[in-house]
Coordinates of C-alpha atoms in Angstrom, one line a residue:
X27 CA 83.5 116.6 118.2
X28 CA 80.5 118.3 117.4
X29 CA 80.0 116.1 113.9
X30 CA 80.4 112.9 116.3
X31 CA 77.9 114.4 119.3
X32 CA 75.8 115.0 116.3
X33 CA 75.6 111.4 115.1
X34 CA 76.0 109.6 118.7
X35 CA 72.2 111.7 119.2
X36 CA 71.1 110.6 115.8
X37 CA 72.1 107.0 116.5
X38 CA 70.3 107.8 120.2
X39 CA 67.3 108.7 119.2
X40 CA 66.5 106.1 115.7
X41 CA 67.6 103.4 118.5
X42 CA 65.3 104.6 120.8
X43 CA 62.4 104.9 118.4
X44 CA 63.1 101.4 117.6
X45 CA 63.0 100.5 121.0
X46 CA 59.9 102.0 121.8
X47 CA 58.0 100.7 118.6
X48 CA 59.7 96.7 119.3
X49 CA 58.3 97.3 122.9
X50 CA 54.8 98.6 121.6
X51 CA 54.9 95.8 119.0
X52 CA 55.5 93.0 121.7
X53 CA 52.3 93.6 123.2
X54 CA 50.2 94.1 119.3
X55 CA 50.1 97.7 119.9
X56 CA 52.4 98.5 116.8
X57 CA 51.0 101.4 115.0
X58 CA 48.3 99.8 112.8
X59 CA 48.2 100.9 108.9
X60 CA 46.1 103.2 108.7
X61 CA 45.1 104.9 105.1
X62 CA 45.1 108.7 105.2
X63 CA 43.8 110.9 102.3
X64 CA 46.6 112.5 99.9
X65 CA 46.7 116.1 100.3
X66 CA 45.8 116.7 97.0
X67 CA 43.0 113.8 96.8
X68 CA 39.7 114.6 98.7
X69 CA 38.1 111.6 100.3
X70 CA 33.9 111.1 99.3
X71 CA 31.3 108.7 101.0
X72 CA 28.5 108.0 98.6
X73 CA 25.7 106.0 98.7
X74 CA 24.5 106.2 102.6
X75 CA 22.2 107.9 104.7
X76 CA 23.3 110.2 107.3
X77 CA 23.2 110.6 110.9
X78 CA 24.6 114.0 111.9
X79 CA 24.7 113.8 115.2
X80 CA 22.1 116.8 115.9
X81 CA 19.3 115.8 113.9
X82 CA 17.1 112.6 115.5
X83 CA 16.5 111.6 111.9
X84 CA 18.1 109.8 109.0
X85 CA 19.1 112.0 106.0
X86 CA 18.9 111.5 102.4
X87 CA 20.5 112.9 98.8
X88 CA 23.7 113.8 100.7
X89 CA 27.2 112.7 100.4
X90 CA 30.1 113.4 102.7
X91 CA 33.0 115.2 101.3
X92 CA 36.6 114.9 103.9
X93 CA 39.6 117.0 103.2
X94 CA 42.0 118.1 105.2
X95 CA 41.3 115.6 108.3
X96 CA 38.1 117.6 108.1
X97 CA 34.2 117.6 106.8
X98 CA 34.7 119.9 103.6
X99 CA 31.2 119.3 102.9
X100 CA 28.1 117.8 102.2
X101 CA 27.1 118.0 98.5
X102 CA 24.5 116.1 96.8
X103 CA 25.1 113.1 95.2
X104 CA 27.4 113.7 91.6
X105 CA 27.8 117.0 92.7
X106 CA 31.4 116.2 94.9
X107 CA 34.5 117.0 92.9
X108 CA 35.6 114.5 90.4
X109 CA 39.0 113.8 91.7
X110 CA 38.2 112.8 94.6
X111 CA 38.3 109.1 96.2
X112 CA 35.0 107.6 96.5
X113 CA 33.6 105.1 98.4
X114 CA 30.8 103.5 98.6
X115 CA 28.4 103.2 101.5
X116 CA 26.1 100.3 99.7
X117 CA 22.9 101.9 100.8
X118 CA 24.5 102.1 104.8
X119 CA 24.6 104.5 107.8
X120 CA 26.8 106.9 108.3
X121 CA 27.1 108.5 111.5
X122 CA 29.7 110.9 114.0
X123 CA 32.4 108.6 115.7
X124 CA 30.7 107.6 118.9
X125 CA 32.2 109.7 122.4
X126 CA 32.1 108.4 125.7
X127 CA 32.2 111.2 128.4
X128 CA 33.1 109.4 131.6
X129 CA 36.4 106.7 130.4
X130 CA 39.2 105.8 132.5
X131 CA 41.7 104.6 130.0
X132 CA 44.2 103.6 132.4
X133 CA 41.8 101.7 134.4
X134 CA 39.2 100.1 132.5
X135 CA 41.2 96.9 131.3
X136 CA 42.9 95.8 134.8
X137 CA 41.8 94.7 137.7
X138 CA 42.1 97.1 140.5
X139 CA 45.0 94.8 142.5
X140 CA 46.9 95.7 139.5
X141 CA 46.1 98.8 139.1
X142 CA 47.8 99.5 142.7
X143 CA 50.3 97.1 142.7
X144 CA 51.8 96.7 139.6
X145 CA 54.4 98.6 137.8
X146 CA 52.9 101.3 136.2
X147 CA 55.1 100.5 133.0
X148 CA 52.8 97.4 132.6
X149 CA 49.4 99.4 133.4
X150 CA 50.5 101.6 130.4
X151 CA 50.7 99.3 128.0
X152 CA 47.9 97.7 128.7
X153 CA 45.9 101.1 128.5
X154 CA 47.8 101.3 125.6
X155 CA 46.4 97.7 124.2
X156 CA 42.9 98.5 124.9
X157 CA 43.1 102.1 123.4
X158 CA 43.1 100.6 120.3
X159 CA 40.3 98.2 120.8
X160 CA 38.3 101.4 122.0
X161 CA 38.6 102.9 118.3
X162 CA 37.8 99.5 116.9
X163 CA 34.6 99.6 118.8
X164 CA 33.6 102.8 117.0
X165 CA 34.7 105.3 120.5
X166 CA 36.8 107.8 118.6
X167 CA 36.9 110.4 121.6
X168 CA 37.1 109.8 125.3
X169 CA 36.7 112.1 128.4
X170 CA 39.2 110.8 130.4
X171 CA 37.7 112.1 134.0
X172 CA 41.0 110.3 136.1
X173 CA 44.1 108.4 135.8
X174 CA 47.5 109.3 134.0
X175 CA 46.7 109.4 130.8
X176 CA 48.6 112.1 129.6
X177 CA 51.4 109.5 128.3
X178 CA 48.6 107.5 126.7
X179 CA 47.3 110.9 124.6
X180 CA 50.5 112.1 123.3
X181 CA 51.4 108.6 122.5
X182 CA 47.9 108.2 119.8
X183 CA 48.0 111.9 118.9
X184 CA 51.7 111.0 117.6
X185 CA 50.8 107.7 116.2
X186 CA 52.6 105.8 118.2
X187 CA 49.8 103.5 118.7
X188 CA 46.0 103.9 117.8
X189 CA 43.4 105.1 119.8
X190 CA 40.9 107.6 120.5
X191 CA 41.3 111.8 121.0
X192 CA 41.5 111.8 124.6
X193 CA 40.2 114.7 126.7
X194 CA 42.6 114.3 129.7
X195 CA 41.4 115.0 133.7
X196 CA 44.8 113.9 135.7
X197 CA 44.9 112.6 138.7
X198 CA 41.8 112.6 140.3
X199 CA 41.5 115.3 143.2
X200 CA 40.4 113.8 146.2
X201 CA 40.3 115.0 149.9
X202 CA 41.4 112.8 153.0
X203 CA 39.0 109.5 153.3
X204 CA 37.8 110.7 149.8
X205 CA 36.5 108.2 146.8
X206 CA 39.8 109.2 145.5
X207 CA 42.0 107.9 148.3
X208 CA 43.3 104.3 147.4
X209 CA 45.5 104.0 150.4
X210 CA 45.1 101.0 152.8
X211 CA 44.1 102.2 156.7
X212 CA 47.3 100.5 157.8
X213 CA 49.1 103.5 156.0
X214 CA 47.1 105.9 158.2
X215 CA 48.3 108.3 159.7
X216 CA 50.1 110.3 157.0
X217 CA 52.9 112.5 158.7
X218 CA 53.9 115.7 157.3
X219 CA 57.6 114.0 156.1
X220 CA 55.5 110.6 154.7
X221 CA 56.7 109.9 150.4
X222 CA 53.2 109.9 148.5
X223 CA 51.3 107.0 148.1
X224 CA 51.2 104.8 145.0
X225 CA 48.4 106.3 143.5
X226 CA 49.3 109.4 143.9
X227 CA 52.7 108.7 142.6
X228 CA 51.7 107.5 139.3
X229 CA 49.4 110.2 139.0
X230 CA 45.9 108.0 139.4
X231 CA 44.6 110.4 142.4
X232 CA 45.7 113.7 144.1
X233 CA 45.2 114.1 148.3
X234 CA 44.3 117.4 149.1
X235 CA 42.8 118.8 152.2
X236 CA 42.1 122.7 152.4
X237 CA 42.0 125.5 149.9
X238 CA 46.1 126.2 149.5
X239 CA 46.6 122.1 148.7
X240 CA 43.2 122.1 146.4
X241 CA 45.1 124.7 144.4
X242 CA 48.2 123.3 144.5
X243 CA 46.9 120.2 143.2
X244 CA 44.8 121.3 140.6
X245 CA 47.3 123.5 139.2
X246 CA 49.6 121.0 138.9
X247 CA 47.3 118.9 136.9
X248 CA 47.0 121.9 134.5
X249 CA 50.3 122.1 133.8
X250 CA 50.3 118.8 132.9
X251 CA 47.7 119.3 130.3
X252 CA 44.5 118.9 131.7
X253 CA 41.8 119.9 129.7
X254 CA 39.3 119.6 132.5
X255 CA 39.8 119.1 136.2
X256 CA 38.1 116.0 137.9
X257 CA 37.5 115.9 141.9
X258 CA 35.4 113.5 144.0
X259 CA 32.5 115.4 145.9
X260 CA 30.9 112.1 147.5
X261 CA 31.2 108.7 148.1
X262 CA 31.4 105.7 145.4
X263 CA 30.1 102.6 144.9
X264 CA 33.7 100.8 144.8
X265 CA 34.9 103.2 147.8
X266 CA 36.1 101.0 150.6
X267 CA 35.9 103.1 153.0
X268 CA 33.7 106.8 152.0
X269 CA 30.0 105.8 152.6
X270 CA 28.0 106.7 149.5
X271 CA 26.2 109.2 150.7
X272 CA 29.1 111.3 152.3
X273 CA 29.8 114.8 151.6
X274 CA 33.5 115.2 150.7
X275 CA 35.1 118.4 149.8
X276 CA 33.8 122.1 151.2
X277 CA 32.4 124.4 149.4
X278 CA 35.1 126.5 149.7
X279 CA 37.4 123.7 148.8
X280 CA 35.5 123.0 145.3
X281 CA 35.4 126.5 145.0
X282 CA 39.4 126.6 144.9
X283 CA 39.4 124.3 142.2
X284 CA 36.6 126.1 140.2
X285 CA 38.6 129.0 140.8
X286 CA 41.9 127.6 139.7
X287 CA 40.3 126.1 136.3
X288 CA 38.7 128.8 135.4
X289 CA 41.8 130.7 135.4
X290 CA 42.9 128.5 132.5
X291 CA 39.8 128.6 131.4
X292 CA 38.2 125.5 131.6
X293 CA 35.8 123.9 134.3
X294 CA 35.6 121.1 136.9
X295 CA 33.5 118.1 136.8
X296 CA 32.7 116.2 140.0
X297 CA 31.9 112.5 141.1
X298 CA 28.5 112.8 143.2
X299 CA 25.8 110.5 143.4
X300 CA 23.2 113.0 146.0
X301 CA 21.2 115.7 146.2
X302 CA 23.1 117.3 148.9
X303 CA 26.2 116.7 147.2
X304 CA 25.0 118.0 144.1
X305 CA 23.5 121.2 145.0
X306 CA 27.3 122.1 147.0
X307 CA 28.5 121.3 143.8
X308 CA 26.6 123.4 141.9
X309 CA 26.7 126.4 144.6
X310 CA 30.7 126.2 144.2
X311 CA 30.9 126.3 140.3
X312 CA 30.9 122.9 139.1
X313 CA 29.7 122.5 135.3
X314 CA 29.7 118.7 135.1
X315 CA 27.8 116.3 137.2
X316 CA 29.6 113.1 137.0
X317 CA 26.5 109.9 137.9
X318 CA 23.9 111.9 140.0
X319 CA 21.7 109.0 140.3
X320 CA 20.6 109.7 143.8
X321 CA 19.3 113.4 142.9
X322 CA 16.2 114.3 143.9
X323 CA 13.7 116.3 141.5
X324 CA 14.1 119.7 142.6
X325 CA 18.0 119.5 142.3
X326 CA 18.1 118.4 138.7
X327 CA 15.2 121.3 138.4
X328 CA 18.2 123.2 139.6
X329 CA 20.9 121.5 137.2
X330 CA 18.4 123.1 134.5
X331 CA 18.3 126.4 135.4
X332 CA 21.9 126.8 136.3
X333 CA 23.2 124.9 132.6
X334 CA 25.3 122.6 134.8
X335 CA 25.8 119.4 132.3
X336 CA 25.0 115.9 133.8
X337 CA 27.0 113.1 132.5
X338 CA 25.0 110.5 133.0
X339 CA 26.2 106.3 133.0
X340 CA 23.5 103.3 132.2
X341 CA 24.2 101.9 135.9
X342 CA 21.8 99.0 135.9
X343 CA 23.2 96.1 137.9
X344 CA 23.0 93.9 135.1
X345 CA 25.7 91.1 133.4
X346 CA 27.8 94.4 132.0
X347 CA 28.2 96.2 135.5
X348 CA 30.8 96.4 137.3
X349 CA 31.7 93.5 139.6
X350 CA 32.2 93.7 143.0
X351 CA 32.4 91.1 146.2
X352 CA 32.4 93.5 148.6
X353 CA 28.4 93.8 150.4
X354 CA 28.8 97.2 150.8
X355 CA 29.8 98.3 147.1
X356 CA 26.9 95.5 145.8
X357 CA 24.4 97.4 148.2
X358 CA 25.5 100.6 147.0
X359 CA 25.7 99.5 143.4
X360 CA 21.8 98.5 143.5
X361 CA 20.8 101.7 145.0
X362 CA 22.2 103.2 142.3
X363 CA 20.4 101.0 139.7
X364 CA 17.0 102.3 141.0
X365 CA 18.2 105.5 140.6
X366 CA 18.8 105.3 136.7
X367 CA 15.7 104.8 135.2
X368 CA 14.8 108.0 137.0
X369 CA 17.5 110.1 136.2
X370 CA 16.9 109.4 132.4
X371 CA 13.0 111.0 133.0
X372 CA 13.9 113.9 135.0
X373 CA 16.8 114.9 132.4
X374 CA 14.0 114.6 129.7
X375 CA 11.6 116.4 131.5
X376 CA 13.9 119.3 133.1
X377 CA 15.9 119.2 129.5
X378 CA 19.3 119.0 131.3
X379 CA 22.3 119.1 128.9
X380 CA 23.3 115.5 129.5
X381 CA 25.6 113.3 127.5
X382 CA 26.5 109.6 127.8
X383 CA 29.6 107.8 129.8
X384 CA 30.3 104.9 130.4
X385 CA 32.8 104.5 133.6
X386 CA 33.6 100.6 132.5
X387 CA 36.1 99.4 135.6
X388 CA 38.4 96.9 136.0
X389 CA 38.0 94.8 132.7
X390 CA 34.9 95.6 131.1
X391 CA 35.8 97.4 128.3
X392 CA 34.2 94.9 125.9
X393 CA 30.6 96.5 127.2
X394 CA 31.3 100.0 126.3
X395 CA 28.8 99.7 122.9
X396 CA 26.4 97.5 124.8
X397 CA 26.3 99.9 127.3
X398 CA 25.4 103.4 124.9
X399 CA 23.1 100.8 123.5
X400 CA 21.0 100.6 126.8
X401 CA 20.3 104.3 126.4
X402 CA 17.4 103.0 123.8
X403 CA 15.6 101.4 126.8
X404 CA 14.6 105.1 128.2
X405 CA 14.2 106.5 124.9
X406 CA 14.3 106.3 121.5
X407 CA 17.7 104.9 119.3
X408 CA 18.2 108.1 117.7
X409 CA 17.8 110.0 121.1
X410 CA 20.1 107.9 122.7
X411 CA 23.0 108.0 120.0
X412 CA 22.4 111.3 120.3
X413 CA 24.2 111.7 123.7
X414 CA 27.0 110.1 122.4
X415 CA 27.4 112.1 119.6
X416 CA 26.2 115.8 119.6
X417 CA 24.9 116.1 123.1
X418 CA 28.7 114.8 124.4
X419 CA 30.1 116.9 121.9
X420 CA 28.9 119.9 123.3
X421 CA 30.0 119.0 126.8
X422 CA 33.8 118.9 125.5
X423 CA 33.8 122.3 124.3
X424 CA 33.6 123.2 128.2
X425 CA 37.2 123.2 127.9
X426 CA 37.4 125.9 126.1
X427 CA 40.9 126.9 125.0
X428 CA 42.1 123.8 127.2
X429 CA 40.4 121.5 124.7
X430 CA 43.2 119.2 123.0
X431 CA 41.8 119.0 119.1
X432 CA 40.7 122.3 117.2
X433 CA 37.3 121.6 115.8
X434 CA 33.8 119.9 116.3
X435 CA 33.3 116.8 117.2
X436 CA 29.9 114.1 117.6
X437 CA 28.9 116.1 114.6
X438 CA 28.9 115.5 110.9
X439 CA 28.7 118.8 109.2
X440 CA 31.3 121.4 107.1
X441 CA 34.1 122.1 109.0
X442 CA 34.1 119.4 111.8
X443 CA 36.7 117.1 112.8
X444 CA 36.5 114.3 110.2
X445 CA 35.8 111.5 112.6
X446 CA 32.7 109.2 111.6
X447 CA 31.4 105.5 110.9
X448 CA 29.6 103.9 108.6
X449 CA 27.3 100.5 110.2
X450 CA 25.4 97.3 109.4
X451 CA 22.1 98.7 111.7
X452 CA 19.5 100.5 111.2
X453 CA 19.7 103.2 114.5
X454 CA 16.0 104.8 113.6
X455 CA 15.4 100.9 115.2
X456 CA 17.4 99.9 117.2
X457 CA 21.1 100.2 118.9
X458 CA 22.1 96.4 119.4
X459 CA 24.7 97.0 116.6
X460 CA 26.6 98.7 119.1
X461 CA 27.8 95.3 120.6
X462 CA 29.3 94.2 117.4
X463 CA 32.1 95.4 116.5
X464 CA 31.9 93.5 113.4
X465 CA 29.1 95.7 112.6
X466 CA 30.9 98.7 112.0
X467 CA 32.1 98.8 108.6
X468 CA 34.1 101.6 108.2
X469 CA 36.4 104.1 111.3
X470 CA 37.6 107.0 110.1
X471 CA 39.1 109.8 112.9
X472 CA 40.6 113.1 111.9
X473 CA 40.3 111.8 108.3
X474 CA 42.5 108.9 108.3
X475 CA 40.6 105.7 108.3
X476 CA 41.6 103.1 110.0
X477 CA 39.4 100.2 109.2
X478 CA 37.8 99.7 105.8
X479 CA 35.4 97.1 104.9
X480 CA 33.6 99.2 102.2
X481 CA 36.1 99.0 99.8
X482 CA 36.3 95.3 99.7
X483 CA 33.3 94.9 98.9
X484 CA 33.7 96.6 95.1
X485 CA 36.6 94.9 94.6

């Protein structure tokens, strides 16, 4: 009996693997062939100039040694070992895979009446479809600040499909009337013996109201992995009910959820757009301003001196935005706009740690490069990929001990995660690259590189 349970769960589980793979495959997102480095065969980029990430200039006389899913080093050129793989940059840039601090990987390729609506099976895959075109776009690491993504990580960190690291949030934490509270009026009032709402359900949002059900919730997002804790502090451009302005949360409240993370040992960032709403979040713990657009001087004097970290998005009411129908949410999304170009000075001028997101919506994905490449408006290319690379690097190690991947990242230097590109563009000029795709010419991550171009070229 045993020998035939034994082979009945064998049978089990290579059938369901099979499964899972023919359902992945249906929908393209079969594991692409990736190339990884033998153990016993270091990988060397030669011939390139480098970007490290840290340094807002182009180096020269270097090459890039990978072992181990890691940066092993950066010897001079014919100095590497002689074993090793080489490939050959033609003369190219090489620099950090790109990060993008403020993604929703569950929401950015649907529309928001499927995001509530349909089955959440179907929302997966999809996420799980545009994963991979985020890596192909050169995004090896998200901050994923809300939505159930935790399926979506484990399924790229096991190769199941390809995609980039992803710094999970959970559900986003949300009080009553919140920018977190999807549910339609005509669901109003929620009684005590009510089933949870869709969103909170599939793990999109969590309601809480009050310190015991702020650390309830957040708690329970920890268990599930969280490596930070997301919670709305204020109202949102695409609310449809919170005005934009609106204070949401106590102090006491946030303060649970500071409390509660730091426990783990990791820290809460928080949707706000005000002054007001920054300054509670800062007065309650909060290490990462999510937008901020609205703040007023002295408040991101205050972000400054009290090393909160300002994730900052390229909101500009332009072709790439966002699109809404509702007059409200366009209002709201223009107010914002005017708020940009301002934010960018004062986080200059105040030296803020800040770092680049993108919070694409409801089909957008496409824009993410175009939109990291609209950070060379306020300042210069190298400045601007800098945010995405070793300023946003930085920000993840916030997590601390929560953080899902051992090792530095948005940097190239001995000892970091192996994760870099190598581009047609020149980023000392200009970042307009960054809407090509076609432009980058090689994407490696953790060492294993998943689209090569280089190499065809000396064939």
């Amino acid at each position: 009996m045993r020998r035939l349970e034994a082979d009945i769960s064998r049978r089990q589980m290579l059938g369901g693997m099979a499964a899972v793979v023919g359902m992945f495959a249906g929908f393209g997102l079969a594991p692409r062939q990736a190339r990884g480095q033998s153990p016993s065969r270091p990988v060397l980029l030669t011939n390139l100039r480098l970007f490290d990430g840290e340094t807002l200039s182009l180096r020269q006389g270097v090459e890039i040694l990978v072992e181990g899913g890691r940066i092993a080093g950066l010897p001079a050129p014919g100095r590497g070992p002689a074993d090793a793989q080489r490939i050959d940059c033609g003369g190219r840039v090489a620099i950090p895979g790109l990060i993008d601090t403020h993604w929703h990987t569950t929401l950015a390729s649907v529309s928001q009446i499927v995001a509530m609506t349909q089955d959440v099976g179907l929302l997966h895959l999809i996420a799980g479809q545009e994963a991979g075109a985020t890596l192909m776009r050169g995004f090896t690491t998200v901050r994923d600040v809300g939505g159930p993504a935790f399926g979506l990580k484990a399924a790229i960190d096991r190769s199941v499909v390809t995609g980039p690291r992803i710094f999970p949030a959970g559900a986003i934490i949300s009080q009553t009337s919140g920018h977190g509270d999807f549910r339609l009026q005509n669901s109003l009032p929620m009684m005590p013996g009510d089933p949870a709402d869709h969103a909170s359900r599939q793990g999109m949002s969590a309601l809480a109201d009050g310190v015991p059900e702020v650390l309830r919730r957040t708690r329970e997002q920890l268990m599930k992995g969280a490596s930070q804790i997301k919670i709305t502090a204020g109202g949102g451009v695409a609310s449809q009910y919170d005005p934009l302005e609106s204070l949401q949360f106590t102090e006491a409240e946030m303060r649970a959820a500071v409390d509660a993370a730091n426990d783990w040992g990791t820290y809460v960032c928080a949707h706000v757009y005000t002054a007001p709403g920054i300054r509670r979040c800062i007065a309650a713990g909060v290490k990462s301003i999510e937008h901020g657009q609205l703040a007023d001087e002295d408040t991101v004097r205050l972000m400054a001196d009290t090393d909160t970290w300002w994730s900052i998005q390229p909101f500009l009411a332009d072709e790439d935005a966002n699109q809404y129908t509702d007059p409200k949410a366009i209002a709201a999304q223009r107010q914002v706009a005017e708020g940009t170009a301002r934010a960018f000075e004062w986080a200059d001028k105040h030296r803020v740690n800040w770092a680049f997101g993108s919070d694409i919506l409801y089909g957008g994905g496409e824009s993410q490069g175009r939109h990291l490449a609209k950070l060379a408006r306020f300042m210069s290319p190298l400045s601007a990929l800098h945010r995405a690379t070793g300023a946003a690097g930085r920000l993840l190690t916030l997590s601390g001990a929560r953080a899902p991947y051992d090792g530095r990242l948005g940097v190239i230097a001995n000892g970091a995660l192996a994760d870099l590109l190598v581009i047609d563009g020149d980023p000392e000029e200009g970042l307009d690259w960054l809407g090509d795709p076609a432009s980058l010419r090689l994407i490696m991550k953790g060492g294993r590189i998943f689209k090569d171009e280089l190499s065809e070229d000396t064939e």
